[in-house]
Each structure stands twice: as structure tokens, then as C-alpha cells.
């Protein structure tokens, strides 16, 4: 079952990478990529369906194998996404670009494996949900504001990080809905950070530095979920020097990606 779980998770990563690359291909070069306009593009919709399929396969894999096997397979989406995106834009990824992506993936795998497992169901009262949404919203706005004065690569990174923060908040709220005691308005609040995250991600993709934006998303999403888990749900944080080293590795890889990944033009 463990081998099957790893294979399913790897295929899920491929679907997720394909979906992200397709959506970026449609959003790139657009000054303000609105969701309504993107929803009219079949290739963007196909990308969304591919992302949903990848997420579904990841859930199936988690049901068949341990987290320590499945989660690292999910990180592989970064290594799949760069060649797919490069092919869509009619180029080949450079060796430096792939090496930088490999560094990010290695750091992410380290972070994923070092996060302690949580015990028992989660619970978050209404004030906690408001704190979750408020902190995520303020952080996302600050990151968006900072992106306005950044270089193209920095703008892509900050916008994608803003999206990742909102996705991390969404993931935390979904965990509460699945595992803990909740109110119906929690369910009604769920689409708000989800839609804002999607909008922010398309703006990041529109800048053109796909490797930078996708890597920033891959980093910000789980780290935000871990931070909210510790802050609001009382879950343990990883300790020691290894998590710091893994975080430094992901940061170094992202900076390298910003320097090596070319700016894609409007197709």
C-alpha cells in the first residue's frame, strides 16, 4: 500500500503541476487578470480541473499511506511544473533553473517531515476564526502592497506568498470543519479567503516569473497552515537547528529561481 500511495501522490503532483502551468500560461502578461475573463478560457478551466484532480489523488494517497511518504511526493509538483511551463512557452528549462527548484524542493521536504504530527481533533471558536481570517487578510494586503514597488521577480514572489497565506488560512479553516466543532457560518466564510487567494495567484502568474511564483506558493501555503495551527490550535512546532536549515534552503532556492527563471512574455 505504501508504494501505491507514493505512486498516486506522484501522479497527483503531476496533475497539480500541469494545472498550475496551464493557468499561468493563460494569465501571463495580463495587467489585471480577472477571474471572470479567465473563466471564459478553456485552457485555464482545464488547468483548474487538473488541479482539482491532483488534490483528489493526494487525498486518496493519504488514505493509503503514511504522511511521511505522501507529503514529499507532493513537493515534486515544483519539479514537474517548471519543464511543463517552459514547454508551453516554447523553451527548455535551464540547468540552473532546475537546480534551484531542486533546492527549494529539498528544503520543503525537510520542513514537511520535521513538522510534528498533531494529536486529537481540532477546535476553533468564532473569535479564533475571526482572528484567523483577520490576520491572514492583513498579511495578504501588506504583501500585495509591497509587491507594487518590487521588481518583476519580487512582485511575483510577494503576490504568490500573499496567495499562499490565504490558502494556508483556508486549509486551517477546512481542518476545523472536518475535525472539530464548528458553526454553519464557518462554512459560509470559507469561500472568501479561497477566492481571494485564487485572484492573488493569477496576478502573480500574470507577472511572468512562473518558477518564482509557484515556489513561493509552495512555501507559503504549508508554513502558514503550520503557523496558524500553533497559534490558534495549540499544535506543536518543530524545534532544533534542522527546521531552520530547511527554511534557509527553501529561501536560498527561491532567490536562485528569481535570478535564473526568465520573464515569460505575453503569448
PDB file of N, CA, C and O in Angstrom, residues 25-98:
ATOM      1  N   UNK A  25      -0.076  30.029 -18.038  1.00  0.00           N
ATOM      2  CA  UNK A  25       0.061  30.316 -19.464  1.00  0.00           C
ATOM      3  C   UNK A  25      -1.050  31.255 -19.934  1.00  0.00           C
ATOM      4  O   UNK A  25      -0.827  32.115 -20.783  1.00  0.00           O
ATOM      5  N   UNK A  26      -2.245  31.099 -19.372  1.00  0.00           N
ATOM      6  CA  UNK A  26      -3.363  31.954 -19.754  1.00  0.00           C
ATOM      7  C   UNK A  26      -3.312  33.313 -19.066  1.00  0.00           C
ATOM      8  O   UNK A  26      -3.788  34.311 -19.602  1.00  0.00           O
ATOM      9  N   UNK A  27      -2.749  33.367 -17.846  1.00  0.00           N
ATOM     10  CA  UNK A  27      -2.745  34.621 -17.084  1.00  0.00           C
ATOM     11  C   UNK A  27      -1.551  35.508 -17.397  1.00  0.00           C
ATOM     12  O   UNK A  27      -1.619  36.723 -17.199  1.00  0.00           O
ATOM     13  N   UNK A  28      -0.462  34.939 -17.900  1.00  0.00           N
ATOM     14  CA  UNK A  28       0.775  35.690 -18.059  1.00  0.00           C
ATOM     15  C   UNK A  28       0.589  36.867 -19.018  1.00  0.00           C
ATOM     16  O   UNK A  28      -0.084  36.772 -20.042  1.00  0.00           O
ATOM     17  N   UNK A  29       1.201  37.981 -18.632  1.00  0.00           N
ATOM     18  CA  UNK A  29       1.191  39.162 -19.483  1.00  0.00           C
ATOM     19  C   UNK A  29      -0.060  40.007 -19.353  1.00  0.00           C
ATOM     20  O   UNK A  29      -0.143  41.080 -19.950  1.00  0.00           O
ATOM     21  N   UNK A  30      -1.041  39.561 -18.576  1.00  0.00           N
ATOM     22  CA  UNK A  30      -2.265  40.325 -18.398  1.00  0.00           C
ATOM     23  C   UNK A  30      -2.090  41.284 -17.233  1.00  0.00           C
ATOM     24  O   UNK A  30      -1.674  40.875 -16.153  1.00  0.00           O
ATOM     25  N   UNK A  31      -2.420  42.539 -17.440  1.00  0.00           N
ATOM     26  CA  UNK A  31      -2.207  43.541 -16.390  1.00  0.00           C
ATOM     27  C   UNK A  31      -3.038  43.234 -15.151  1.00  0.00           C
ATOM     28  O   UNK A  31      -2.544  43.256 -14.030  1.00  0.00           O
ATOM     29  N   UNK A  32      -4.318  42.945 -15.336  1.00  0.00           N
ATOM     30  CA  UNK A  32      -5.212  42.613 -14.229  1.00  0.00           C
ATOM     31  C   UNK A  32      -6.070  41.416 -14.626  1.00  0.00           C
ATOM     32  O   UNK A  32      -7.185  41.578 -15.142  1.00  0.00           O
ATOM     33  N   UNK A  33      -5.540  40.206 -14.439  1.00  0.00           N
ATOM     34  CA  UNK A  33      -6.276  39.012 -14.860  1.00  0.00           C
ATOM     35  C   UNK A  33      -7.494  38.742 -13.982  1.00  0.00           C
ATOM     36  O   UNK A  33      -7.388  38.188 -12.902  1.00  0.00           O
ATOM     37  N   UNK A  34      -8.668  39.164 -14.438  1.00  0.00           N
ATOM     38  CA  UNK A  34      -9.880  38.931 -13.664  1.00  0.00           C
ATOM     39  C   UNK A  34     -10.348  37.495 -13.798  1.00  0.00           C
ATOM     40  O   UNK A  34     -10.178  36.866 -14.850  1.00  0.00           O
ATOM     41  N   UNK A  35     -10.969  36.990 -12.739  1.00  0.00           N
ATOM     42  CA  UNK A  35     -11.423  35.602 -12.759  1.00  0.00           C
ATOM     43  C   UNK A  35     -12.512  35.383 -13.800  1.00  0.00           C
ATOM     44  O   UNK A  35     -12.573  34.325 -14.430  1.00  0.00           O
ATOM     45  N   UNK A  36     -13.378  36.373 -13.993  1.00  0.00           N
ATOM     46  CA  UNK A  36     -14.459  36.217 -14.969  1.00  0.00           C
ATOM     47  C   UNK A  36     -13.903  36.044 -16.380  1.00  0.00           C
ATOM     48  O   UNK A  36     -14.406  35.237 -17.167  1.00  0.00           O
ATOM     49  N   UNK A  37     -12.854  36.813 -16.691  1.00  0.00           N
ATOM     50  CA  UNK A  37     -12.229  36.685 -18.014  1.00  0.00           C
ATOM     51  C   UNK A  37     -11.523  35.341 -18.156  1.00  0.00           C
ATOM     52  O   UNK A  37     -11.612  34.688 -19.200  1.00  0.00           O
ATOM     53  N   UNK A  38     -10.835  34.912 -17.102  1.00  0.00           N
ATOM     54  CA  UNK A  38     -10.117  33.639 -17.155  1.00  0.00           C
ATOM     55  C   UNK A  38     -11.082  32.457 -17.229  1.00  0.00           C
ATOM     56  O   UNK A  38     -10.770  31.429 -17.839  1.00  0.00           O
ATOM     57  N   UNK A  39     -12.254  32.602 -16.603  1.00  0.00           N
ATOM     58  CA  UNK A  39     -13.241  31.518 -16.629  1.00  0.00           C
ATOM     59  C   UNK A  39     -13.777  31.254 -18.040  1.00  0.00           C
ATOM     60  O   UNK A  39     -14.356  30.196 -18.288  1.00  0.00           O
ATOM     61  N   UNK A  40     -13.564  32.203 -18.936  1.00  0.00           N
ATOM     62  CA  UNK A  40     -14.007  32.014 -20.325  1.00  0.00           C
ATOM     63  C   UNK A  40     -12.936  31.364 -21.191  1.00  0.00           C
ATOM     64  O   UNK A  40     -13.138  31.166 -22.386  1.00  0.00           O
ATOM     65  N   UNK A  41     -11.796  31.038 -20.584  1.00  0.00           N
ATOM     66  CA  UNK A  41     -10.701  30.432 -21.338  1.00  0.00           C
ATOM     67  C   UNK A  41     -10.657  28.938 -21.060  1.00  0.00           C
ATOM     68  O   UNK A  41     -10.398  28.526 -19.925  1.00  0.00           O
ATOM     69  N   UNK A  42     -10.917  28.092 -22.053  1.00  0.00           N
ATOM     70  CA  UNK A  42     -10.961  26.639 -21.833  1.00  0.00           C
ATOM     71  C   UNK A  42      -9.679  26.074 -21.234  1.00  0.00           C
ATOM     72  O   UNK A  42      -9.724  25.175 -20.395  1.00  0.00           O
ATOM     73  N   UNK A  43      -8.533  26.602 -21.659  1.00  0.00           N
ATOM     74  CA  UNK A  43      -7.272  26.064 -21.156  1.00  0.00           C
ATOM     75  C   UNK A  43      -7.105  26.376 -19.663  1.00  0.00           C
ATOM     76  O   UNK A  43      -6.596  25.557 -18.904  1.00  0.00           O
ATOM     77  N   UNK A  44      -7.569  27.552 -19.234  1.00  0.00           N
ATOM     78  CA  UNK A  44      -7.500  27.892 -17.817  1.00  0.00           C
ATOM     79  C   UNK A  44      -8.426  26.986 -17.006  1.00  0.00           C
ATOM     80  O   UNK A  44      -8.073  26.521 -15.927  1.00  0.00           O
ATOM     81  N   UNK A  45      -9.612  26.719 -17.538  1.00  0.00           N
ATOM     82  CA  UNK A  45     -10.549  25.817 -16.868  1.00  0.00           C
ATOM     83  C   UNK A  45      -9.993  24.400 -16.798  1.00  0.00           C
ATOM     84  O   UNK A  45     -10.164  23.699 -15.796  1.00  0.00           O
ATOM     85  N   UNK A  46      -9.325  23.978 -17.873  1.00  0.00           N
ATOM     86  CA  UNK A  46      -8.695  22.660 -17.878  1.00  0.00           C
ATOM     87  C   UNK A  46      -7.618  22.596 -16.793  1.00  0.00           C
ATOM     88  O   UNK A  46      -7.472  21.573 -16.113  1.00  0.00           O
ATOM     89  N   UNK A  47      -6.899  23.694 -16.633  1.00  0.00           N
ATOM     90  CA  UNK A  47      -5.898  23.749 -15.572  1.00  0.00           C
ATOM     91  C   UNK A  47      -6.536  23.610 -14.200  1.00  0.00           C
ATOM     92  O   UNK A  47      -6.021  22.905 -13.335  1.00  0.00           O
ATOM     93  N   UNK A  48      -7.671  24.273 -14.006  1.00  0.00           N
ATOM     94  CA  UNK A  48      -8.380  24.154 -12.731  1.00  0.00           C
ATOM     95  C   UNK A  48      -8.834  22.735 -12.462  1.00  0.00           C
ATOM     96  O   UNK A  48      -8.717  22.228 -11.340  1.00  0.00           O
ATOM     97  N   UNK A  49      -9.352  22.071 -13.510  1.00  0.00           N
ATOM     98  CA  UNK A  49      -9.793  20.677 -13.354  1.00  0.00           C
ATOM     99  C   UNK A  49      -8.617  19.768 -13.026  1.00  0.00           C
ATOM    100  O   UNK A  49      -8.736  18.836 -12.215  1.00  0.00           O
ATOM    101  N   UNK A  50      -7.465  20.056 -13.628  1.00  0.00           N
ATOM    102  CA  UNK A  50      -6.270  19.260 -13.361  1.00  0.00           C
ATOM    103  C   UNK A  50      -5.801  19.441 -11.917  1.00  0.00           C
ATOM    104  O   UNK A  50      -5.388  18.484 -11.255  1.00  0.00           O
ATOM    105  N   UNK A  51      -5.885  20.672 -11.411  1.00  0.00           N
ATOM    106  CA  UNK A  51      -5.506  20.938 -10.010  1.00  0.00           C
ATOM    107  C   UNK A  51      -6.436  20.207  -9.050  1.00  0.00           C
ATOM    108  O   UNK A  51      -5.994  19.606  -8.064  1.00  0.00           O
ATOM    109  N   UNK A  52      -7.736  20.229  -9.352  1.00  0.00           N
ATOM    110  CA  UNK A  52      -8.705  19.522  -8.501  1.00  0.00           C
ATOM    111  C   UNK A  52      -8.421  18.021  -8.514  1.00  0.00           C
ATOM    112  O   UNK A  52      -8.457  17.347  -7.475  1.00  0.00           O
ATOM    113  N   UNK A  53      -8.123  17.489  -9.713  1.00  0.00           N
ATOM    114  CA  UNK A  53      -7.800  16.063  -9.822  1.00  0.00           C
ATOM    115  C   UNK A  53      -6.541  15.727  -9.018  1.00  0.00           C
ATOM    116  O   UNK A  53      -6.475  14.703  -8.333  1.00  0.00           O
ATOM    117  N   UNK A  54      -5.546  16.597  -9.096  1.00  0.00           N
ATOM    118  CA  UNK A  54      -4.318  16.377  -8.328  1.00  0.00           C
ATOM    119  C   UNK A  54      -4.567  16.388  -6.833  1.00  0.00           C
ATOM    120  O   UNK A  54      -4.034  15.553  -6.099  1.00  0.00           O
ATOM    121  N   UNK A  55      -5.410  17.333  -6.385  1.00  0.00           N
ATOM    122  CA  UNK A  55      -5.756  17.371  -4.965  1.00  0.00           C
ATOM    123  C   UNK A  55      -6.503  16.124  -4.522  1.00  0.00           C
ATOM    124  O   UNK A  55      -6.254  15.590  -3.441  1.00  0.00           O
ATOM    125  N   UNK A  56      -7.418  15.640  -5.386  1.00  0.00           N
ATOM    126  CA  UNK A  56      -8.154  14.421  -5.068  1.00  0.00           C
ATOM    127  C   UNK A  56      -7.255  13.213  -4.952  1.00  0.00           C
ATOM    128  O   UNK A  56      -7.407  12.384  -4.036  1.00  0.00           O
ATOM    129  N   UNK A  57      -6.298  13.097  -5.864  1.00  0.00           N
ATOM    130  CA  UNK A  57      -5.353  11.981  -5.819  1.00  0.00           C
ATOM    131  C   UNK A  57      -4.482  12.053  -4.562  1.00  0.00           C
ATOM    132  O   UNK A  57      -4.129  11.021  -3.975  1.00  0.00           O
ATOM    133  N   UNK A  58      -4.144  13.271  -4.145  1.00  0.00           N
ATOM    134  CA  UNK A  58      -3.340  13.433  -2.932  1.00  0.00           C
ATOM    135  C   UNK A  58      -4.115  12.945  -1.707  1.00  0.00           C
ATOM    136  O   UNK A  58      -3.553  12.284  -0.826  1.00  0.00           O
ATOM    137  N   UNK A  59      -5.405  13.253  -1.676  1.00  0.00           N
ATOM    138  CA  UNK A  59      -6.252  12.792  -0.564  1.00  0.00           C
ATOM    139  C   UNK A  59      -6.329  11.262  -0.553  1.00  0.00           C
ATOM    140  O   UNK A  59      -6.245  10.627   0.503  1.00  0.00           O
ATOM    141  N   UNK A  60      -6.490  10.670  -1.743  1.00  0.00           N
ATOM    142  CA  UNK A  60      -6.533   9.212  -1.843  1.00  0.00           C
ATOM    143  C   UNK A  60      -5.220   8.607  -1.347  1.00  0.00           C
ATOM    144  O   UNK A  60      -5.212   7.617  -0.607  1.00  0.00           O
ATOM    145  N   UNK A  61      -4.111   9.217  -1.744  1.00  0.00           N
ATOM    146  CA  UNK A  61      -2.800   8.719  -1.319  1.00  0.00           C
ATOM    147  C   UNK A  61      -2.643   8.787   0.198  1.00  0.00           C
ATOM    148  O   UNK A  61      -2.091   7.868   0.818  1.00  0.00           O
ATOM    149  N   UNK A  62      -3.155   9.862   0.806  1.00  0.00           N
ATOM    150  CA  UNK A  62      -3.074   9.981   2.263  1.00  0.00           C
ATOM    151  C   UNK A  62      -3.881   8.892   2.960  1.00  0.00           C
ATOM    152  O   UNK A  62      -3.554   8.483   4.076  1.00  0.00           O
ATOM    153  N   UNK A  63      -4.923   8.403   2.287  1.00  0.00           N
ATOM    154  CA  UNK A  63      -5.709   7.320   2.854  1.00  0.00           C
ATOM    155  C   UNK A  63      -5.049   5.967   2.729  1.00  0.00           C
ATOM    156  O   UNK A  63      -5.429   5.016   3.425  1.00  0.00           O
ATOM    157  N   UNK A  64      -4.047   5.872   1.859  1.00  0.00           N
ATOM    158  CA  UNK A  64      -3.390   4.585   1.617  1.00  0.00           C
ATOM    159  C   UNK A  64      -2.012   4.461   2.252  1.00  0.00           C
ATOM    160  O   UNK A  64      -1.531   3.343   2.463  1.00  0.00           O
ATOM    161  N   UNK A  65      -1.375   5.605   2.514  1.00  0.00           N
ATOM    162  CA  UNK A  65      -0.005   5.536   3.019  1.00  0.00           C
ATOM    163  C   UNK A  65       0.281   6.591   4.050  1.00  0.00           C
ATOM    164  O   UNK A  65      -0.514   7.518   4.258  1.00  0.00           O
ATOM    165  N   UNK A  66       1.431   6.517   4.710  1.00  0.00           N
ATOM    166  CA  UNK A  66       1.789   7.466   5.759  1.00  0.00           C
ATOM    167  C   UNK A  66       2.111   8.852   5.210  1.00  0.00           C
ATOM    168  O   UNK A  66       2.547   9.000   4.054  1.00  0.00           O
ATOM    169  N   UNK A  67       1.900   9.852   6.054  1.00  0.00           N
ATOM    170  CA  UNK A  67       2.151  11.236   5.670  1.00  0.00           C
ATOM    171  C   UNK A  67       3.604  11.453   5.257  1.00  0.00           C
ATOM    172  O   UNK A  67       3.893  12.226   4.347  1.00  0.00           O
ATOM    173  N   UNK A  68       4.524  10.753   5.920  1.00  0.00           N
ATOM    174  CA  UNK A  68       5.953  10.933   5.646  1.00  0.00           C
ATOM    175  C   UNK A  68       6.345  10.473   4.241  1.00  0.00           C
ATOM    176  O   UNK A  68       7.393  10.855   3.732  1.00  0.00           O
ATOM    177  N   UNK A  69       5.511   9.652   3.617  1.00  0.00           N
ATOM    178  CA  UNK A  69       5.759   9.214   2.244  1.00  0.00           C
ATOM    179  C   UNK A  69       4.994  10.074   1.250  1.00  0.00           C
ATOM    180  O   UNK A  69       5.525  10.476   0.207  1.00  0.00           O
ATOM    181  N   UNK A  70       3.752  10.399   1.591  1.00  0.00           N
ATOM    182  CA  UNK A  70       2.871  11.099   0.646  1.00  0.00           C
ATOM    183  C   UNK A  70       3.264  12.566   0.481  1.00  0.00           C
ATOM    184  O   UNK A  70       3.321  13.071  -0.649  1.00  0.00           O
ATOM    185  N   UNK A  71       3.545  13.264   1.599  1.00  0.00           N
ATOM    186  CA  UNK A  71       3.829  14.696   1.518  1.00  0.00           C
ATOM    187  C   UNK A  71       5.054  15.031   0.666  1.00  0.00           C
ATOM    188  O   UNK A  71       5.005  15.953  -0.138  1.00  0.00           O
ATOM    189  N   UNK A  72       6.180  14.314   0.804  1.00  0.00           N
ATOM    190  CA  UNK A  72       7.313  14.610  -0.083  1.00  0.00           C
ATOM    191  C   UNK A  72       6.995  14.430  -1.560  1.00  0.00           C
ATOM    192  O   UNK A  72       7.537  15.131  -2.410  1.00  0.00           O
ATOM    193  N   UNK A  73       6.109  13.477  -1.874  1.00  0.00           N
ATOM    194  CA  UNK A  73       5.713  13.299  -3.266  1.00  0.00           C
ATOM    195  C   UNK A  73       4.967  14.536  -3.780  1.00  0.00           C
ATOM    196  O   UNK A  73       5.069  14.907  -4.938  1.00  0.00           O
ATOM    197  N   UNK A  74       4.223  15.192  -2.879  1.00  0.00           N
ATOM    198  CA  UNK A  74       3.501  16.395  -3.256  1.00  0.00           C
ATOM    199  C   UNK A  74       4.431  17.539  -3.624  1.00  0.00           C
ATOM    200  O   UNK A  74       4.114  18.355  -4.492  1.00  0.00           O
ATOM    201  N   UNK A  75       5.571  17.596  -2.967  1.00  0.00           N
ATOM    202  CA  UNK A  75       6.549  18.646  -3.261  1.00  0.00           C
ATOM    203  C   UNK A  75       7.104  18.515  -4.677  1.00  0.00           C
ATOM    204  O   UNK A  75       7.554  19.491  -5.279  1.00  0.00           O
ATOM    205  N   UNK A  76       7.029  17.311  -5.239  1.00  0.00           N
ATOM    206  CA  UNK A  76       7.562  17.074  -6.581  1.00  0.00           C
ATOM    207  C   UNK A  76       6.848  17.896  -7.643  1.00  0.00           C
ATOM    208  O   UNK A  76       7.350  18.044  -8.759  1.00  0.00           O
ATOM    209  N   UNK A  77       5.679  18.455  -7.308  1.00  0.00           N
ATOM    210  CA  UNK A  77       4.940  19.252  -8.296  1.00  0.00           C
ATOM    211  C   UNK A  77       5.780  20.425  -8.798  1.00  0.00           C
ATOM    212  O   UNK A  77       5.660  20.828  -9.959  1.00  0.00           O
ATOM    213  N   UNK A  78       6.649  20.969  -7.946  1.00  0.00           N
ATOM    214  CA  UNK A  78       7.512  22.065  -8.378  1.00  0.00           C
ATOM    215  C   UNK A  78       8.462  21.618  -9.478  1.00  0.00           C
ATOM    216  O   UNK A  78       8.694  22.332 -10.457  1.00  0.00           O
ATOM    217  N   UNK A  79       9.015  20.410  -9.328  1.00  0.00           N
ATOM    218  CA  UNK A  79       9.952  19.898 -10.329  1.00  0.00           C
ATOM    219  C   UNK A  79       9.240  19.524 -11.623  1.00  0.00           C
ATOM    220  O   UNK A  79       9.835  19.561 -12.702  1.00  0.00           O
ATOM    221  N   UNK A  80       7.971  19.144 -11.544  1.00  0.00           N
ATOM    222  CA  UNK A  80       7.189  18.867 -12.745  1.00  0.00           C
ATOM    223  C   UNK A  80       6.755  20.152 -13.435  1.00  0.00           C
ATOM    224  O   UNK A  80       6.714  20.245 -14.665  1.00  0.00           O
ATOM    225  N   UNK A  81       6.399  21.156 -12.625  1.00  0.00           N
ATOM    226  CA  UNK A  81       5.775  22.358 -13.166  1.00  0.00           C
ATOM    227  C   UNK A  81       6.721  23.170 -14.049  1.00  0.00           C
ATOM    228  O   UNK A  81       6.299  23.710 -15.077  1.00  0.00           O
ATOM    229  N   UNK A  82       7.982  23.264 -13.664  1.00  0.00           N
ATOM    230  CA  UNK A  82       8.911  24.095 -14.435  1.00  0.00           C
ATOM    231  C   UNK A  82       9.096  23.610 -15.869  1.00  0.00           C
ATOM    232  O   UNK A  82       8.985  24.407 -16.807  1.00  0.00           O
ATOM    233  N   UNK A  83       9.380  22.314 -16.107  1.00  0.00           N
ATOM    234  CA  UNK A  83       9.501  21.867 -17.501  1.00  0.00           C
ATOM    235  C   UNK A  83       8.194  22.004 -18.291  1.00  0.00           C
ATOM    236  O   UNK A  83       8.217  22.347 -19.481  1.00  0.00           O
ATOM    237  N   UNK A  84       7.055  21.747 -17.636  1.00  0.00           N
ATOM    238  CA  UNK A  84       5.767  21.870 -18.335  1.00  0.00           C
ATOM    239  C   UNK A  84       5.536  23.320 -18.751  1.00  0.00           C
ATOM    240  O   UNK A  84       5.166  23.608 -19.896  1.00  0.00           O
ATOM    241  N   UNK A  85       5.747  24.253 -17.818  1.00  0.00           N
ATOM    242  CA  UNK A  85       5.546  25.669 -18.127  1.00  0.00           C
ATOM    243  C   UNK A  85       6.515  26.142 -19.207  1.00  0.00           C
ATOM    244  O   UNK A  85       6.133  26.892 -20.118  1.00  0.00           O
ATOM    245  N   UNK A  86       7.759  25.706 -19.111  1.00  0.00           N
ATOM    246  CA  UNK A  86       8.748  26.093 -20.120  1.00  0.00           C
ATOM    247  C   UNK A  86       8.335  25.586 -21.503  1.00  0.00           C
ATOM    248  O   UNK A  86       8.439  26.304 -22.503  1.00  0.00           O
ATOM    249  N   UNK A  87       7.833  24.343 -21.565  1.00  0.00           N
ATOM    250  CA  UNK A  87       7.376  23.789 -22.837  1.00  0.00           C
ATOM    251  C   UNK A  87       6.216  24.570 -23.420  1.00  0.00           C
ATOM    252  O   UNK A  87       6.154  24.804 -24.636  1.00  0.00           O
ATOM    253  N   UNK A  88       5.290  24.997 -22.580  1.00  0.00           N
ATOM    254  CA  UNK A  88       4.151  25.789 -23.059  1.00  0.00           C
ATOM    255  C   UNK A  88       4.612  27.120 -23.651  1.00  0.00           C
ATOM    256  O   UNK A  88       3.990  27.639 -24.587  1.00  0.00           O
ATOM    257  N   UNK A  89       5.700  27.652 -23.109  1.00  0.00           N
ATOM    258  CA  UNK A  89       6.220  28.925 -23.602  1.00  0.00           C
ATOM    259  C   UNK A  89       7.289  28.734 -24.692  1.00  0.00           C
ATOM    260  O   UNK A  89       7.970  29.688 -25.065  1.00  0.00           O
ATOM    261  N   UNK A  90       7.439  27.500 -25.161  1.00  0.00           N
ATOM    262  CA  UNK A  90       8.330  27.230 -26.279  1.00  0.00           C
ATOM    263  C   UNK A  90       9.801  27.289 -25.955  1.00  0.00           C
ATOM    264  O   UNK A  90      10.619  27.677 -26.790  1.00  0.00           O
ATOM    265  N   UNK A  91      10.178  26.916 -24.751  1.00  0.00           N
ATOM    266  CA  UNK A  91      11.593  26.902 -24.392  1.00  0.00           C
ATOM    267  C   UNK A  91      11.899  25.685 -23.534  1.00  0.00           C
ATOM    268  O   UNK A  91      10.989  24.944 -23.133  1.00  0.00           O
ATOM    269  N   UNK A  92      13.156  25.466 -23.250  1.00  0.00           N
ATOM    270  CA  UNK A  92      13.574  24.390 -22.364  1.00  0.00           C
ATOM    271  C   UNK A  92      14.076  24.993 -21.058  1.00  0.00           C
ATOM    272  O   UNK A  92      14.771  26.009 -21.068  1.00  0.00           O
ATOM    273  N   UNK A  93      13.743  24.382 -19.921  1.00  0.00           N
ATOM    274  CA  UNK A  93      14.245  24.917 -18.650  1.00  0.00           C
ATOM    275  C   UNK A  93      15.759  24.763 -18.574  1.00  0.00           C
ATOM    276  O   UNK A  93      16.315  23.765 -19.028  1.00  0.00           O
ATOM    277  N   UNK A  94      16.417  25.750 -18.004  1.00  0.00           N
ATOM    278  CA  UNK A  94      17.871  25.693 -17.898  1.00  0.00           C
ATOM    279  C   UNK A  94      18.279  24.797 -16.728  1.00  0.00           C
ATOM    280  O   UNK A  94      17.483  24.516 -15.826  1.00  0.00           O
ATOM    281  N   UNK A  95      19.539  24.384 -16.749  1.00  0.00           N
ATOM    282  CA  UNK A  95      20.053  23.535 -15.679  1.00  0.00           C
ATOM    283  C   UNK A  95      20.042  24.287 -14.347  1.00  0.00           C
ATOM    284  O   UNK A  95      19.707  23.727 -13.305  1.00  0.00           O
ATOM    285  N   UNK A  96      20.398  25.581 -14.384  1.00  0.00           N
ATOM    286  CA  UNK A  96      20.392  26.378 -13.152  1.00  0.00           C
ATOM    287  C   UNK A  96      18.982  26.508 -12.589  1.00  0.00           C
ATOM    288  O   UNK A  96      18.772  26.487 -11.373  1.00  0.00           O
ATOM    289  N   UNK A  97      18.013  26.655 -13.481  1.00  0.00           N
ATOM    290  CA  UNK A  97      16.617  26.780 -13.057  1.00  0.00           C
ATOM    291  C   UNK A  97      16.149  25.511 -12.345  1.00  0.00           C
ATOM    292  O   UNK A  97      15.538  25.562 -11.271  1.00  0.00           O
ATOM    293  N   UNK A  98      16.450  24.361 -12.942  1.00  0.00           N
ATOM    294  CA  UNK A  98      16.049  23.087 -12.341  1.00  0.00           C
ATOM    295  C   UNK A  98      16.809  22.815 -11.046  1.00  0.00           C
ATOM    296  O   UNK A  98      16.254  22.251 -10.096  1.00  0.00           O
TER     297      UNK A  98
END
